[in-house]
JSON list of C-alpha atoms in Angstrom, two decimals:
[
{"chain": "A", "resi": 142, "resn": "MET", "atom": "CA", "xyz": [-24.84, 45.79, -45.80]},
{"chain": "A", "resi": 143, "resn": "LYS", "atom": "CA", "xyz": [-21.48, 46.53, -44.62]},
{"chain": "A", "resi": 144, "resn": "THR", "atom": "CA", "xyz": [-22.56, 46.61, -41.12]},
{"chain": "A", "resi": 145, "resn": "PHE", "atom": "CA", "xyz": [-24.12, 43.21, -40.80]},
{"chain": "A", "resi": 146, "resn": "TRP", "atom": "CA", "xyz": [-20.59, 41.65, -42.17]},
{"chain": "A", "resi": 147, "resn": "ALA", "atom": "CA", "xyz": [-18.95, 43.77, -39.82]},
{"chain": "A", "resi": 148, "resn": "GLU", "atom": "CA", "xyz": [-21.31, 42.15, -36.82]},
{"chain": "A", "resi": 149, "resn": "GLU", "atom": "CA", "xyz": [-19.56, 39.37, -35.56]},
{"chain": "A", "resi": 150, "resn": "LYS", "atom": "CA", "xyz": [-21.01, 38.61, -32.40]},
{"chain": "A", "resi": 151, "resn": "ALA", "atom": "CA", "xyz": [-23.39, 35.39, -33.23]},
{"chain": "A", "resi": 152, "resn": "LEU", "atom": "CA", "xyz": [-20.26, 33.98, -35.23]},
{"chain": "A", "resi": 153, "resn": "GLY", "atom": "CA", "xyz": [-18.96, 32.02, -32.15]},
{"chain": "A", "resi": 154, "resn": "THR", "atom": "CA", "xyz": [-22.42, 30.70, -31.03]},
{"chain": "A", "resi": 155, "resn": "VAL", "atom": "CA", "xyz": [-22.55, 29.31, -34.75]},
{"chain": "A", "resi": 156, "resn": "GLU", "atom": "CA", "xyz": [-19.23, 27.41, -34.36]},
{"chain": "A", "resi": 157, "resn": "ILE", "atom": "CA", "xyz": [-19.99, 25.88, -30.85]},
{"chain": "A", "resi": 158, "resn": "ILE", "atom": "CA", "xyz": [-23.36, 24.91, -32.26]},
{"chain": "A", "resi": 159, "resn": "LEU", "atom": "CA", "xyz": [-21.57, 23.18, -35.68]},
{"chain": "A", "resi": 160, "resn": "ILE", "atom": "CA", "xyz": [-18.73, 21.51, -33.66]},
{"chain": "A", "resi": 161, "resn": "LEU", "atom": "CA", "xyz": [-21.46, 20.32, -31.32]},
{"chain": "A", "resi": 162, "resn": "ALA", "atom": "CA", "xyz": [-23.81, 18.74, -33.92]},
{"chain": "A", "resi": 163, "resn": "VAL", "atom": "CA", "xyz": [-20.48, 16.76, -35.29]},
{"chain": "A", "resi": 164, "resn": "LEU", "atom": "CA", "xyz": [-19.42, 15.37, -32.16]},
{"chain": "A", "resi": 165, "resn": "VAL", "atom": "CA", "xyz": [-23.00, 14.08, -31.46]},
{"chain": "A", "resi": 166, "resn": "GLY", "atom": "CA", "xyz": [-23.07, 12.57, -34.96]},
{"chain": "A", "resi": 167, "resn": "ILE", "atom": "CA", "xyz": [-19.58, 11.01, -34.64]},
{"chain": "A", "resi": 168, "resn": "ALA", "atom": "CA", "xyz": [-20.94, 9.85, -31.13]},
{"chain": "A", "resi": 169, "resn": "LEU", "atom": "CA", "xyz": [-24.32, 8.05, -32.89]},
{"chain": "A", "resi": 170, "resn": "ILE", "atom": "CA", "xyz": [-22.13, 6.64, -35.36]},
{"chain": "A", "resi": 171, "resn": "PHE", "atom": "CA", "xyz": [-19.84, 5.00, -33.18]},
{"chain": "A", "resi": 172, "resn": "ARG", "atom": "CA", "xyz": [-22.12, 4.25, -30.43]},
{"chain": "A", "resi": 173, "resn": "GLN", "atom": "CA", "xyz": [-21.65, 0.42, -30.52]},
{"chain": "A", "resi": 174, "resn": "TYR", "atom": "CA", "xyz": [-17.95, 0.66, -30.35]},
{"chain": "A", "resi": 175, "resn": "ILE", "atom": "CA", "xyz": [-18.19, 3.38, -27.70]},
{"chain": "A", "resi": 176, "resn": "PHE", "atom": "CA", "xyz": [-20.04, 1.16, -25.68]},
{"chain": "A", "resi": 177, "resn": "SER", "atom": "CA", "xyz": [-18.01, -1.48, -26.09]},
{"chain": "A", "resi": 178, "resn": "PHE", "atom": "CA", "xyz": [-14.84, 0.02, -25.20]},
{"chain": "A", "resi": 179, "resn": "VAL", "atom": "CA", "xyz": [-16.82, 1.46, -22.00]},
{"chain": "A", "resi": 180, "resn": "ARG", "atom": "CA", "xyz": [-18.05, -2.00, -20.87]},
{"chain": "A", "resi": 181, "resn": "ASP", "atom": "CA", "xyz": [-13.94, -3.46, -21.39]},
{"chain": "A", "resi": 182, "resn": "ILE", "atom": "CA", "xyz": [-12.99, -0.71, -19.14]},
{"chain": "A", "resi": 183, "resn": "MET", "atom": "CA", "xyz": [-15.29, -1.19, -16.40]},
{"chain": "A", "resi": 184, "resn": "ALA", "atom": "CA", "xyz": [-14.92, -4.86, -16.58]},
{"chain": "A", "resi": 185, "resn": "ASN", "atom": "CA", "xyz": [-11.19, -4.37, -15.98]},
{"chain": "A", "resi": 186, "resn": "ILE", "atom": "CA", "xyz": [-11.93, -1.77, -12.92]},
{"chain": "A", "resi": 187, "resn": "LEU", "atom": "CA", "xyz": [-15.04, -3.67, -11.69]},
{"chain": "A", "resi": 188, "resn": "GLY", "atom": "CA", "xyz": [-14.47, -7.14, -12.37]},
{"chain": "A", "resi": 189, "resn": "ASP", "atom": "CA", "xyz": [-17.96, -9.46, -13.28]},
{"chain": "A", "resi": 190, "resn": "SER", "atom": "CA", "xyz": [-20.03, -6.95, -11.06]},
{"chain": "A", "resi": 191, "resn": "THR", "atom": "CA", "xyz": [-20.84, -5.27, -15.04]},
{"chain": "A", "resi": 192, "resn": "VAL", "atom": "CA", "xyz": [-22.95, -8.13, -16.10]},
{"chain": "A", "resi": 193, "resn": "ASN", "atom": "CA", "xyz": [-26.33, -5.57, -15.91]},
{"chain": "A", "resi": 194, "resn": "ILE", "atom": "CA", "xyz": [-24.06, -3.18, -18.26]},
{"chain": "A", "resi": 195, "resn": "ARG", "atom": "CA", "xyz": [-22.76, -5.79, -20.84]},
{"chain": "A", "resi": 196, "resn": "ASP", "atom": "CA", "xyz": [-26.62, -7.03, -21.27]},
{"chain": "A", "resi": 197, "resn": "ASN", "atom": "CA", "xyz": [-28.38, -3.92, -21.75]},
{"chain": "A", "resi": 198, "resn": "PRO", "atom": "CA", "xyz": [-26.18, -0.59, -21.15]},
{"chain": "A", "resi": 199, "resn": "LEU", "atom": "CA", "xyz": [-29.34, 1.75, -21.50]},
{"chain": "A", "resi": 200, "resn": "ASN", "atom": "CA", "xyz": [-31.15, 0.10, -19.19]},
{"chain": "A", "resi": 201, "resn": "LEU", "atom": "CA", "xyz": [-34.15, 0.27, -21.76]}
]
């Protein structure tokens, strides 16, 4: 049992997976805000050529 607790090789992998899961969850919660933010930036950079992105950002 002591060797099991001393083994920390997979600990980094679990932490990375948890961090990625939290980031994906936050992105899903705030996706409307993120799409709006990106659309505004694209409109400022490209002008009115982003009409298709405004109408359907995922092209579904």
